[in-house]
Short mmCIF file of C-alpha atoms and ligand atoms in Angstrom, two decimals:
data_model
loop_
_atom_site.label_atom_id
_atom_site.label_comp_id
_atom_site.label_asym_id
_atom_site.label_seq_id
_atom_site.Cartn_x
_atom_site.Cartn_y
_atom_site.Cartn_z
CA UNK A 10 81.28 443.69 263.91
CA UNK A 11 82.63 440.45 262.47
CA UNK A 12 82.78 440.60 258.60
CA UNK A 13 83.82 437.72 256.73
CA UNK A 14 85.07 438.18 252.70
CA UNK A 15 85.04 435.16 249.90
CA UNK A 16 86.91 433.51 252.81
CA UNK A 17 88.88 430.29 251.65
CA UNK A 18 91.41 428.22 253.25
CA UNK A 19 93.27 425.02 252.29
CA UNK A 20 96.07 422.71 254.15
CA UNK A 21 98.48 421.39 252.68
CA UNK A 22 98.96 417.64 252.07
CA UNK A 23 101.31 415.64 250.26
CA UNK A 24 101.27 417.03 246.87
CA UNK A 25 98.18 418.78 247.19
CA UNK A 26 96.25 420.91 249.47
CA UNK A 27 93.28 420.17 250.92
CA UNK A 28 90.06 422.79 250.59
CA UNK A 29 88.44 423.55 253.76
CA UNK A 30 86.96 426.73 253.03
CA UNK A 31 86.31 427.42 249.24
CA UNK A 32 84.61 430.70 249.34
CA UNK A 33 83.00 431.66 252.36
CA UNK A 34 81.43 435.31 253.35
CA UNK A 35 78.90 436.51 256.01
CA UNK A 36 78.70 439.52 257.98
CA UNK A 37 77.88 439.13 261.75
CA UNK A 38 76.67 442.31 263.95
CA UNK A 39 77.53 443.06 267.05
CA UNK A 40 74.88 440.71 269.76
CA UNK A 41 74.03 438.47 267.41
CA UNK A 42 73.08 434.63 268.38
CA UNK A 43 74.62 432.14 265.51
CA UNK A 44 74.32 428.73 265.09
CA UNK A 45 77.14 426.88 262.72
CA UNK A 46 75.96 423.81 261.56
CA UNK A 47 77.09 421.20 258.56
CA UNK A 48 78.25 417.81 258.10
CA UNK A 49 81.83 416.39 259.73
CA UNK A 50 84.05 417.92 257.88
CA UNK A 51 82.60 420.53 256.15
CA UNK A 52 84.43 423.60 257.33
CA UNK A 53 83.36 424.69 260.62
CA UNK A 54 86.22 424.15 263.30
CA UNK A 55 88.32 425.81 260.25
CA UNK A 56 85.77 429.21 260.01
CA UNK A 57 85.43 429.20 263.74
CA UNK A 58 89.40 429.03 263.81
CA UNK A 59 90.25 432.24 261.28
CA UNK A 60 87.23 434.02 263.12
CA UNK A 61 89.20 433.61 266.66
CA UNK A 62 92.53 434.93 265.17
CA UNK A 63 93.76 430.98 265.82
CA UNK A 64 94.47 430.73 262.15
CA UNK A 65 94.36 432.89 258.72
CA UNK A 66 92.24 432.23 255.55
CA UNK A 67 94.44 431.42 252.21
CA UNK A 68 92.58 433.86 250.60
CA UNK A 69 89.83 436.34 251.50
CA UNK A 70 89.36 439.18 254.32
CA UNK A 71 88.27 439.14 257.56
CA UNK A 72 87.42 442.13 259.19
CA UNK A 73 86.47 442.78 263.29
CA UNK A 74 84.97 446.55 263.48
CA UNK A 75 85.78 447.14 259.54
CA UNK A 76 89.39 446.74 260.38
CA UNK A 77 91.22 443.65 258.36
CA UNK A 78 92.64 441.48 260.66
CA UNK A 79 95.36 440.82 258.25
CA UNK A 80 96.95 444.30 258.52
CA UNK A 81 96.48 444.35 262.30
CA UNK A 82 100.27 444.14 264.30
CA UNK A 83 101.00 441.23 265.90
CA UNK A 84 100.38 442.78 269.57
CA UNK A 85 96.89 444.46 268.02
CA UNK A 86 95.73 440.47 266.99
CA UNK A 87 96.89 438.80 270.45
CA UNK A 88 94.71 441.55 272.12
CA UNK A 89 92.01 440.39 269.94
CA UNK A 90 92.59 437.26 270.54
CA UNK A 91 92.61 437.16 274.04
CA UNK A 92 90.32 440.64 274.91
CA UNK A 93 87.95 440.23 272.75
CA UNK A 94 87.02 436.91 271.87
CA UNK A 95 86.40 433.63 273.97
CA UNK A 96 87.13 430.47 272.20
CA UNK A 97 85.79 426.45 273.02
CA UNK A 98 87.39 424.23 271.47
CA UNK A 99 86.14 421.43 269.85
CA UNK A 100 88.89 419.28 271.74
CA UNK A 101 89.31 421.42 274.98
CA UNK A 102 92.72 422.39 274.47
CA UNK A 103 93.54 422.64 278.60
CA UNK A 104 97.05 422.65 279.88
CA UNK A 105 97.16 418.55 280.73
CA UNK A 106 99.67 419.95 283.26
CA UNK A 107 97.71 421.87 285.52
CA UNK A 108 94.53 422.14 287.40
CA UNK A 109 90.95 423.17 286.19
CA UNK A 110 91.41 426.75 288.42
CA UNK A 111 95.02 427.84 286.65
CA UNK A 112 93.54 426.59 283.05
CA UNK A 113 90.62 428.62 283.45
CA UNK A 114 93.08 431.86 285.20
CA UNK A 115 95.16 431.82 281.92
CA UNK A 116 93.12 434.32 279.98
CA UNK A 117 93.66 436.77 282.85
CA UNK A 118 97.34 436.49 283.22
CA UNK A 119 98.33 439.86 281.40
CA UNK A 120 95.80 442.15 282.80
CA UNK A 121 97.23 443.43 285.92
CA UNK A 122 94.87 441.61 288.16
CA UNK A 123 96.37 440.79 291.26
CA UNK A 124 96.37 436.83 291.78
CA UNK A 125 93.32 436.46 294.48
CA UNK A 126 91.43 438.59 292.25
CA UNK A 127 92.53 436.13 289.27
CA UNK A 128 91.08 433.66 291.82
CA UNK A 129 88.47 434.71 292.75
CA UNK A 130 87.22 435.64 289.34
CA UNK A 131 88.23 431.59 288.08
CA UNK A 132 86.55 430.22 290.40
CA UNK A 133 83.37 432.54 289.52
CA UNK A 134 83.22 431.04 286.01
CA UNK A 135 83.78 427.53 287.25
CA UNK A 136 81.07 427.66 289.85
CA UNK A 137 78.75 429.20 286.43
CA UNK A 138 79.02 426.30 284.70
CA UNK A 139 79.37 423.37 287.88
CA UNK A 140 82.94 422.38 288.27
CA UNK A 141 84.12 424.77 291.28
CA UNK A 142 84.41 421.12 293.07
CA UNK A 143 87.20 420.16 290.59
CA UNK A 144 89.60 423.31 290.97
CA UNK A 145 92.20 421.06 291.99
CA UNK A 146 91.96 418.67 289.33
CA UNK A 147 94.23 418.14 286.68
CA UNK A 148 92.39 417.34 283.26
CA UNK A 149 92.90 413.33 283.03
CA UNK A 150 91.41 413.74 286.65
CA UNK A 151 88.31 414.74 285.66
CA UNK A 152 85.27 413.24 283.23
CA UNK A 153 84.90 414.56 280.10
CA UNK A 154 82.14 416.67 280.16
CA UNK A 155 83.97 418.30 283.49
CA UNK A 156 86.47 419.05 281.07
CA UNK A 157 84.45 420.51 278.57
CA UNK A 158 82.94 422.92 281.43
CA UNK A 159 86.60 424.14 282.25
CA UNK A 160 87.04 425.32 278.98
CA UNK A 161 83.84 426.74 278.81
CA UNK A 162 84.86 428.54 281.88
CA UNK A 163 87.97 429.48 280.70
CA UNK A 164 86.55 430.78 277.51
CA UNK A 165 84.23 433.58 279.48
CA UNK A 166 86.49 434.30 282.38
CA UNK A 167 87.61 437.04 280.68
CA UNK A 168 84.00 438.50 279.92
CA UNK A 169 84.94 438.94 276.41
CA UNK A 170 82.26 440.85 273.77
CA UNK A 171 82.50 437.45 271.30
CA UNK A 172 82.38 434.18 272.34
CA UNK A 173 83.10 431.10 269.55
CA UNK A 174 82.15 428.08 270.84
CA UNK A 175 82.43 424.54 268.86
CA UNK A 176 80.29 422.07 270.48
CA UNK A 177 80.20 423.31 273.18
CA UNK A 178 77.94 420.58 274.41
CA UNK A 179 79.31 417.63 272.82
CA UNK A 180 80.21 415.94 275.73
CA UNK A 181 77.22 416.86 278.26
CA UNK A 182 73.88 415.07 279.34
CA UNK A 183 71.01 417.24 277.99
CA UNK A 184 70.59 418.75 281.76
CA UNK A 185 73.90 420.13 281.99
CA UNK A 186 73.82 421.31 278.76
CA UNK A 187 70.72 423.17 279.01
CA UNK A 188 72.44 424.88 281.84
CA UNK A 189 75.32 425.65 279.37
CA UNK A 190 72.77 427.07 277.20
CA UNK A 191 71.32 429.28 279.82
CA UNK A 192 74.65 430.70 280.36
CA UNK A 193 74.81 431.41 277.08
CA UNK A 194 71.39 432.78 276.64
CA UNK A 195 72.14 435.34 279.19
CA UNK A 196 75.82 436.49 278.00
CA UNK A 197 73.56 437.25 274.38
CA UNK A 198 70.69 439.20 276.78
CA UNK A 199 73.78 441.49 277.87
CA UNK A 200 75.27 442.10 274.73
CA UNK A 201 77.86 439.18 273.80
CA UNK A 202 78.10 438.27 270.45
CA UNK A 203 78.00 434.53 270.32
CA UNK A 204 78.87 431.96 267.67
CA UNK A 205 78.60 428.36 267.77
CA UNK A 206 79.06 425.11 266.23
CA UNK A 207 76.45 422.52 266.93
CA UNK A 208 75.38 419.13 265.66
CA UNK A 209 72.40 419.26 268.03
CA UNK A 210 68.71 420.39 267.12
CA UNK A 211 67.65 421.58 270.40
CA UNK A 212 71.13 423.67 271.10
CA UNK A 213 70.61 425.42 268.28
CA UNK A 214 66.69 426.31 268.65
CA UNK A 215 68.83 428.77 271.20
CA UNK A 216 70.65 430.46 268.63
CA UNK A 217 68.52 433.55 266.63
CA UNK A 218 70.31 432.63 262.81
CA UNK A 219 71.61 429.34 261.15
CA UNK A 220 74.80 429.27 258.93
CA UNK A 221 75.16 425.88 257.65
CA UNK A 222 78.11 424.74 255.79
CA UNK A 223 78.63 422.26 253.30
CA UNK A 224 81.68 421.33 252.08
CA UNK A 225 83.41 424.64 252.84
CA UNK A 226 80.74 426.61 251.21
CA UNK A 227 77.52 428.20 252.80
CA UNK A 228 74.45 426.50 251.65
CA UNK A 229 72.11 428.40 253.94
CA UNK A 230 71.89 431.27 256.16
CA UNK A 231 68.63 432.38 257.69
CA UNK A 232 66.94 433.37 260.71
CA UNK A 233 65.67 431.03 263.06
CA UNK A 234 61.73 431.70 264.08
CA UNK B 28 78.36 387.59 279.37
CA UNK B 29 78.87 390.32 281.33
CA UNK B 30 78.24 390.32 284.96
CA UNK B 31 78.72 393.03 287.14
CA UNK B 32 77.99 393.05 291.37
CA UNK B 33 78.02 395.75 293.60
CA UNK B 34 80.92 397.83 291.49
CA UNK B 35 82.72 399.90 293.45
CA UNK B 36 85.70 402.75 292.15
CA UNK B 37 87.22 405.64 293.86
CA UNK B 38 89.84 407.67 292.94
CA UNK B 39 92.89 408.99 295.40
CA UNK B 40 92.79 413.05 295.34
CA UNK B 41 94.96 414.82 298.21
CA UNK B 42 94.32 413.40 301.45
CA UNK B 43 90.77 411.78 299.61
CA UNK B 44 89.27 409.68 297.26
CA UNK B 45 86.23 410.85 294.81
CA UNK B 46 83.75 408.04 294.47
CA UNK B 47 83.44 407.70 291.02
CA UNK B 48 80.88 404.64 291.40
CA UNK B 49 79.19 403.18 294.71
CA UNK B 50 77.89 399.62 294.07
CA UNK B 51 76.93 399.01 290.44
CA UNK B 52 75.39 396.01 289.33
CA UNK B 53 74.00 394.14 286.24
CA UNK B 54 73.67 391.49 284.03
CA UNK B 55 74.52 392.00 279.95
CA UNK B 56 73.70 388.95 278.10
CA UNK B 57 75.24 388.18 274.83
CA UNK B 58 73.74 390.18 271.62
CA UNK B 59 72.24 392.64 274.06
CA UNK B 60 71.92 396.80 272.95
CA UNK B 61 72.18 398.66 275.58
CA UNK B 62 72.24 402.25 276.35
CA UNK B 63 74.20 404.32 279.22
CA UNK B 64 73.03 407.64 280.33
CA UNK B 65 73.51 410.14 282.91
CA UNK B 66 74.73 413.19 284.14
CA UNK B 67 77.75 414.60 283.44
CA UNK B 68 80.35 412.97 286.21
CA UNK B 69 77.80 410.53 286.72
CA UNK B 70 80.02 407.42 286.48
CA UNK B 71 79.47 406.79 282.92
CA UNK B 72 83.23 406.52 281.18
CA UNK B 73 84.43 404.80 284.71
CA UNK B 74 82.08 402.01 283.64
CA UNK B 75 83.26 401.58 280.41
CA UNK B 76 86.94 401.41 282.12
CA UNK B 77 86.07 398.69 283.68
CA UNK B 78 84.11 396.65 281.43
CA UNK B 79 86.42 397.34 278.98
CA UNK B 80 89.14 395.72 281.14
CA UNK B 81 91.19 399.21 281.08
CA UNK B 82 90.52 399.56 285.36
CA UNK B 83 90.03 397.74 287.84
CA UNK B 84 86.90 398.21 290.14
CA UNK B 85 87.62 399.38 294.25
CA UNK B 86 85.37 397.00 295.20
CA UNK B 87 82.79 394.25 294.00
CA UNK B 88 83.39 391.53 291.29
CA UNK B 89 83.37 391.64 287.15
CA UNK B 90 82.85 388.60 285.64
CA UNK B 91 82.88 387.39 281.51
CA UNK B 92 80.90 384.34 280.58
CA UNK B 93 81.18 383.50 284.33
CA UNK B 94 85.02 383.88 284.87
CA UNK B 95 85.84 387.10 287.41
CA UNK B 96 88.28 389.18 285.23
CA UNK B 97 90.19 390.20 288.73
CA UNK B 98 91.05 386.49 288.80
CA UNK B 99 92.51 386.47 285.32
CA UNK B 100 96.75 386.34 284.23
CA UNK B 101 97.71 389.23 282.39
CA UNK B 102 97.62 387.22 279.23
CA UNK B 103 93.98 386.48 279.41
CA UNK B 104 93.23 389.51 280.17
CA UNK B 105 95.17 391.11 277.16
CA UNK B 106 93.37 388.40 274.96
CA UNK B 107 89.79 389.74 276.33
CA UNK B 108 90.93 393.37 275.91
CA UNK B 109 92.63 393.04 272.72
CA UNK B 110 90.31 390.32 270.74
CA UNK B 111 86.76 390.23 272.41
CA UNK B 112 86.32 394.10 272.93
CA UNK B 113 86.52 396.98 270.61
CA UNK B 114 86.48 400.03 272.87
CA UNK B 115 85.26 403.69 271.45
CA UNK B 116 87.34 406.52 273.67
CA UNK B 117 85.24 409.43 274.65
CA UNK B 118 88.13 411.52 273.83
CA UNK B 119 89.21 409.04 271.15
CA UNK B 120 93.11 408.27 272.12
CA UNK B 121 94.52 408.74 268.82
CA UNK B 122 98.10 408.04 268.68
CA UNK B 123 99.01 411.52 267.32
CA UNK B 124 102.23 410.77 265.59
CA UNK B 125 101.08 407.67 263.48
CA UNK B 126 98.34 408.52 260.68
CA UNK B 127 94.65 407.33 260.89
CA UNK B 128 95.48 404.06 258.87
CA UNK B 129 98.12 402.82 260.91
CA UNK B 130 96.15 403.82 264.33
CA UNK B 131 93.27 401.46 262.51
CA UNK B 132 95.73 398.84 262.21
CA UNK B 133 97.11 398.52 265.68
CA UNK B 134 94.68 395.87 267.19
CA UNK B 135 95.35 393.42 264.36
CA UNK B 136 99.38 393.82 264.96
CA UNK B 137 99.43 390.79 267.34
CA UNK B 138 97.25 388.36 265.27
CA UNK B 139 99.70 386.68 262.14
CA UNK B 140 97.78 388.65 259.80
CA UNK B 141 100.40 389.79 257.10
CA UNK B 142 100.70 393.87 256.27
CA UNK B 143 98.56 393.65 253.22
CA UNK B 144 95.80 391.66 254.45
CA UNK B 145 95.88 394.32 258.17
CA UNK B 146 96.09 397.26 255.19
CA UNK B 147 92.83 395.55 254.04
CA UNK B 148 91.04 395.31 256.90
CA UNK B 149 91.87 398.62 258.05
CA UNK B 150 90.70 400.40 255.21
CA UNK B 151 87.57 398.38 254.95
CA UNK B 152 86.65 399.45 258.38
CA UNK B 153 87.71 403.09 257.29
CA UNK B 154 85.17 403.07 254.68
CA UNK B 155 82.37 401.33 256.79
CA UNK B 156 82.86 405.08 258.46
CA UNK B 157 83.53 407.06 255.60
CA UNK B 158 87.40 408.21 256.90
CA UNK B 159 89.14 406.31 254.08
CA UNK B 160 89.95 409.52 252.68
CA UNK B 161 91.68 410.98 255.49
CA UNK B 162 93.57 407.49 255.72
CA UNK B 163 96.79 409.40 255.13
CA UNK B 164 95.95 412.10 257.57
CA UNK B 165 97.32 412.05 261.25
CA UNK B 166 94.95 413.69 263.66
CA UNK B 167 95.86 416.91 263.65
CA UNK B 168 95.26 417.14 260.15
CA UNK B 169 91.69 416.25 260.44
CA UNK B 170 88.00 417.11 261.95
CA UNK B 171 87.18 416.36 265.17
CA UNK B 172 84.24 414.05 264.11
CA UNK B 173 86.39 412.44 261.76
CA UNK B 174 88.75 411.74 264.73
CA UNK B 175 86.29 410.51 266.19
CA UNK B 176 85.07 408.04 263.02
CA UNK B 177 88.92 406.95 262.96
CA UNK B 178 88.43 405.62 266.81
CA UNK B 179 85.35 403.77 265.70
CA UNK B 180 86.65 402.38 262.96
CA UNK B 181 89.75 401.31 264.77
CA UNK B 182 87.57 399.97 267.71
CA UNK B 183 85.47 397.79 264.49
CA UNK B 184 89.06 396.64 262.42
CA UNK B 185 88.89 393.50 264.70
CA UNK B 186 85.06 392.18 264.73
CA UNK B 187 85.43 391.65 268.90
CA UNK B 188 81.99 390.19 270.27
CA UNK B 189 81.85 393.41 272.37
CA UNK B 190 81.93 396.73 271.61
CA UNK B 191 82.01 399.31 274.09
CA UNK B 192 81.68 403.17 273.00
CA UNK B 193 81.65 406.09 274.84
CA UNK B 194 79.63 409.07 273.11
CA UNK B 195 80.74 407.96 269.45
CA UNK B 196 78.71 410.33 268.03
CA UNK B 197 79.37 413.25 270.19
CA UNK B 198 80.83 415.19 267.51
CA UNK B 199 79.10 414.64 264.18
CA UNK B 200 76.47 416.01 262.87
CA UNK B 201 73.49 414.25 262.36
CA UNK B 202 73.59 412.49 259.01
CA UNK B 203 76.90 411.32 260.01
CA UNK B 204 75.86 410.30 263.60
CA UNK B 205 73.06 407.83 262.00
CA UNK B 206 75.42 405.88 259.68
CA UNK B 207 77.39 405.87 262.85
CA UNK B 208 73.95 404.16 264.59
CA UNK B 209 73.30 401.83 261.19
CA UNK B 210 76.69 400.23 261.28
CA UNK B 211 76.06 399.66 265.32
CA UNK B 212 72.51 398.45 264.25
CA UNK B 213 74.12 395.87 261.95
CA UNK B 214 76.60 394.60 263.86
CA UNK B 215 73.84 394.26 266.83
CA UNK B 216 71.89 392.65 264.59
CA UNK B 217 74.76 390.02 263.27
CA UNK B 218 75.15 389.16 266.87
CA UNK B 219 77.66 391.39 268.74
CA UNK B 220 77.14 392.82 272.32
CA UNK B 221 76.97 396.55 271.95
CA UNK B 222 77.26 399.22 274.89
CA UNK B 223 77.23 402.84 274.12
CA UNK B 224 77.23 405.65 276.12
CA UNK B 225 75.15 408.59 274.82
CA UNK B 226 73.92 411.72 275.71
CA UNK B 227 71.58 411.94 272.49
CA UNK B 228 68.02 410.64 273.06
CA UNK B 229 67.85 409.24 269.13
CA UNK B 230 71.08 407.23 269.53
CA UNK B 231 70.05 405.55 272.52
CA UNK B 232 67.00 404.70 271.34
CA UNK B 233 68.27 402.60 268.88
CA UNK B 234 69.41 400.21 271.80
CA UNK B 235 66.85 397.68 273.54
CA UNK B 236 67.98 398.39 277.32
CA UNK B 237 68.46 402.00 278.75
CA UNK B 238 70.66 402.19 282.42
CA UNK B 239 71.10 405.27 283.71
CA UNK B 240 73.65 406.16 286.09
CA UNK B 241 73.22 409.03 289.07
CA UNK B 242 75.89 409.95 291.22
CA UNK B 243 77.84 406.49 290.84
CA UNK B 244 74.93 404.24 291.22
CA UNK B 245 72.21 402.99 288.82
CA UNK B 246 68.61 405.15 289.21
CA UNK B 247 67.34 403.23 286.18
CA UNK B 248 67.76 399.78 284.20
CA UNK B 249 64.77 398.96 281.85
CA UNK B 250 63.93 397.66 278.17
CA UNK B 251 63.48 400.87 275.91
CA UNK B 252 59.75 400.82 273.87
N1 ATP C 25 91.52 409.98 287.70
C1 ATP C 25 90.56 410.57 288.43
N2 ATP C 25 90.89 411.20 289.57
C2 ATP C 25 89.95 411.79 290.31
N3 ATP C 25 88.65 411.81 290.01
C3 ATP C 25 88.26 411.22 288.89
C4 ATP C 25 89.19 410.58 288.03
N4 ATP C 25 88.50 410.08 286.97
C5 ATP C 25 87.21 410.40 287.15
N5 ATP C 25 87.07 411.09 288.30
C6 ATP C 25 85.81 411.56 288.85
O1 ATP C 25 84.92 410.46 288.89
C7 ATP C 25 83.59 410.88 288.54
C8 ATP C 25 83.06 410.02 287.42
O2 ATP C 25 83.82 410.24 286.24
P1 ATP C 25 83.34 409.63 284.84
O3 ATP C 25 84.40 410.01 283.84
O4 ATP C 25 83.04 408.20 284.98
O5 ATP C 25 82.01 410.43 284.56
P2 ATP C 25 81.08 410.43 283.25
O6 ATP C 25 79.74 409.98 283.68
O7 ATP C 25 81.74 409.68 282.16
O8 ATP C 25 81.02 411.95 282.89
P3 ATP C 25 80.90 412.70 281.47
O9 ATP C 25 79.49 412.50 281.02
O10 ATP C 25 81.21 414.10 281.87
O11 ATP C 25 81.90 412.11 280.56
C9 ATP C 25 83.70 412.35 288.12
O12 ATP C 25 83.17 413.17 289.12
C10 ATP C 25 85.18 412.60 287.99
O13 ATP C 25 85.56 413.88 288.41
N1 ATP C 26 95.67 420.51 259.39
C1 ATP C 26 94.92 419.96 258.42
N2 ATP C 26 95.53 419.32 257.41
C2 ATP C 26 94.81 418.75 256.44
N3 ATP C 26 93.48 418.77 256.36
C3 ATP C 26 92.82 419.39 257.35
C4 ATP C 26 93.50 420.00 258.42
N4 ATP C 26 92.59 420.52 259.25
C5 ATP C 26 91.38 420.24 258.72
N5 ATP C 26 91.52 419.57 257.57
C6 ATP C 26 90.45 419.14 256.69
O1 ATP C 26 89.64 420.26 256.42
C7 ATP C 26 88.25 419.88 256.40
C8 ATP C 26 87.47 420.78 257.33
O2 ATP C 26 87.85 420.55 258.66
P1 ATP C 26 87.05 421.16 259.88
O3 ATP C 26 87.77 420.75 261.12
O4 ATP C 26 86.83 422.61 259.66
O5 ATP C 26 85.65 420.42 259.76
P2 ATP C 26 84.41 420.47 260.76
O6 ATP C 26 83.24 420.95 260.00
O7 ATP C 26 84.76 421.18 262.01
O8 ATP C 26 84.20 418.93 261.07
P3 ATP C 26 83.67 418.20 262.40
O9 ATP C 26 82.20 418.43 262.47
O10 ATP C 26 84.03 416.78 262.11
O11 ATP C 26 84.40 418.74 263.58
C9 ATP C 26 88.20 418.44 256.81
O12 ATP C 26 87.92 417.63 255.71
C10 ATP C 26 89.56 418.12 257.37
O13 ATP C 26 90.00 416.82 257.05
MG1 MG C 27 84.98 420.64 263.99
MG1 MG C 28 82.51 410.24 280.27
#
């Protein structure tokens, strides 16, 4: 499903350019349970970033369904982008403008759905992860880990087949994460291919394989037992 | 040092208000280590708020080495915000357009100290956190956990008495997160007050005092073994 090429990746900076990346490949199958772990800075928002079609690698391929996602149209990657894949951010990334219920309705805009069916479907995924009582909440109105759960919500709204999640449960007590993880656990049972970032032990004893990075490179990648 | 009785906060929503704490109380004496915990929406980062002198409380009186903050001129209260407490944002309050050395710098703007010497002192508090290399960088152009070591360090630049932080090591990995918890040990050790909010059993117990919060009121307040 998701195959990933002598991946690299670099910003630029001043003079220079700064490696995030430096030669990264992995092939991930379809239903798979990942766990991304590594040190601050070592790479993983980036990968996570050029697997969601958020970003692309300075060198390297990427390929969804042996199709490189660099020779894809523009209108073939958004559908990707927003079909396919859900995406957590490590920072949240909601609209600061609107409530919890449109943030989590944007995935849904451009699929025909009439708007109580958008609704009704929102307010499914925020009840599924324990904010339905803060529809009507604009982000700074809410705590953080309410926030997270939004865009948790808003990531699997959409039901999509791959969901990329970075820390997903940075911000919750180990109770409501563990009901994050449960979520989780039961999108993989069905069939969703999930990747995600983690600094935590016990959210990745979850997870069925362990890519760790270090310092844009992979220095291990085995299953869990 | 810190005195808190029967706390109360509530936020206006619509025709409402959400209690965000119902009648918190306790005493932090100076040089104490003390750990919050709770749910998520629990009351947690409202706390801080108010300790921190960034909110005011609905009800129910705050009071530093005896004086009730409510009582205090702006000035004094600047002084106790600005000098005695070094405050750790959950979601870190960068200022987005300035780079991470010059968002270090701001709490030692008001204090006669001349650039070079603020430079200094900025970058020594950088390093304490291992940023210094990003000192260039504004947030965008780094990791979230070193985003989140650039809010620590800036929260350190000043040496204040207290330091309040809320989830500092939510987003780094492990290694990280413990020089994180050594350079809190230290400073506990060399005297200062520290209050951290935590999700993470190992962080908190590095503190001496656990008090956990439930649904805006304490359920817990003990010594940690
Ligand atoms: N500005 C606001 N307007 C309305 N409600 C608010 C506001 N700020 C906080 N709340 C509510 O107050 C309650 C407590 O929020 P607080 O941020 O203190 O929780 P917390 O314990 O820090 O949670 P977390 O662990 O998720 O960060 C939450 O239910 C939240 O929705
Ligand atoms: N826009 C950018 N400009 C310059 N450097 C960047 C940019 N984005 C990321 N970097 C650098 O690339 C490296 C990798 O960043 P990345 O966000 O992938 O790390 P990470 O593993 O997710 O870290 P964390 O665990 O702290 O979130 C970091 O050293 C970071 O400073
Ligand atoms: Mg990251
Ligand atoms: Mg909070």
């Amino acid at each position: 499903l998701i195959s990933i090429e002598d991946l690299h990746k670099s910003f630029p900076m001043g003079d220079g350019r700064i490696p995030a990346l430096r030669g990264v490949s992995a092939t991930i199958n379809r239903g798979e349970y990942v766990a991304v772990m590594g040190r601050s800075g070592s790479g993983k928002s980036t990968l996570m970033n050029i697997l969601g079609c958020l970003d692309t690698p300075t060198a390297g391929r990427y390929a969804l369904d042996g199709r490189s996602v660099g020779d894809l149209t523009d209108d073939e990657q958004a559908f990707i982008r927003n079909r396919m894949i859900g995406f957590v951010f490590q920072a949240f990334n909601l609209l600061p403008r609107m409530d919890a219920l449109h943030n989590v309705e944007l995935p849904l805009l451009y699929r025909g759905l009439d708007s109580s069916e958008r609704r009704w479907r929102a307010m499914e995924a925020m009840e599924a992860v324990g904010v339905s009582d803060r529809a009507r909440h604009r982000p700074n109105e809410m705590s953080g880990g309410q926030r997270q759960r939004v865009a948790i919500a808003r990531a699997l709204v959409g039901e999509p087949s791959i969901i990329l999640a970075d820390e997903p449960t940075g911000n919750l007590d180990s109770g409501t994460g563990e009901e994050i993880m449960a979520i989780f656990d039961r999108l993989n049972r069905e069939g969703h291919t999930i990747v995600l970032v983690t600094h935590e032990a016990h959210v990745a004893s979850h997870c069925r394989r362990i890519i760790r990075l270090r310092d844009g490179v992979i220095e291990e990648d085995r299953p869990i037992v």
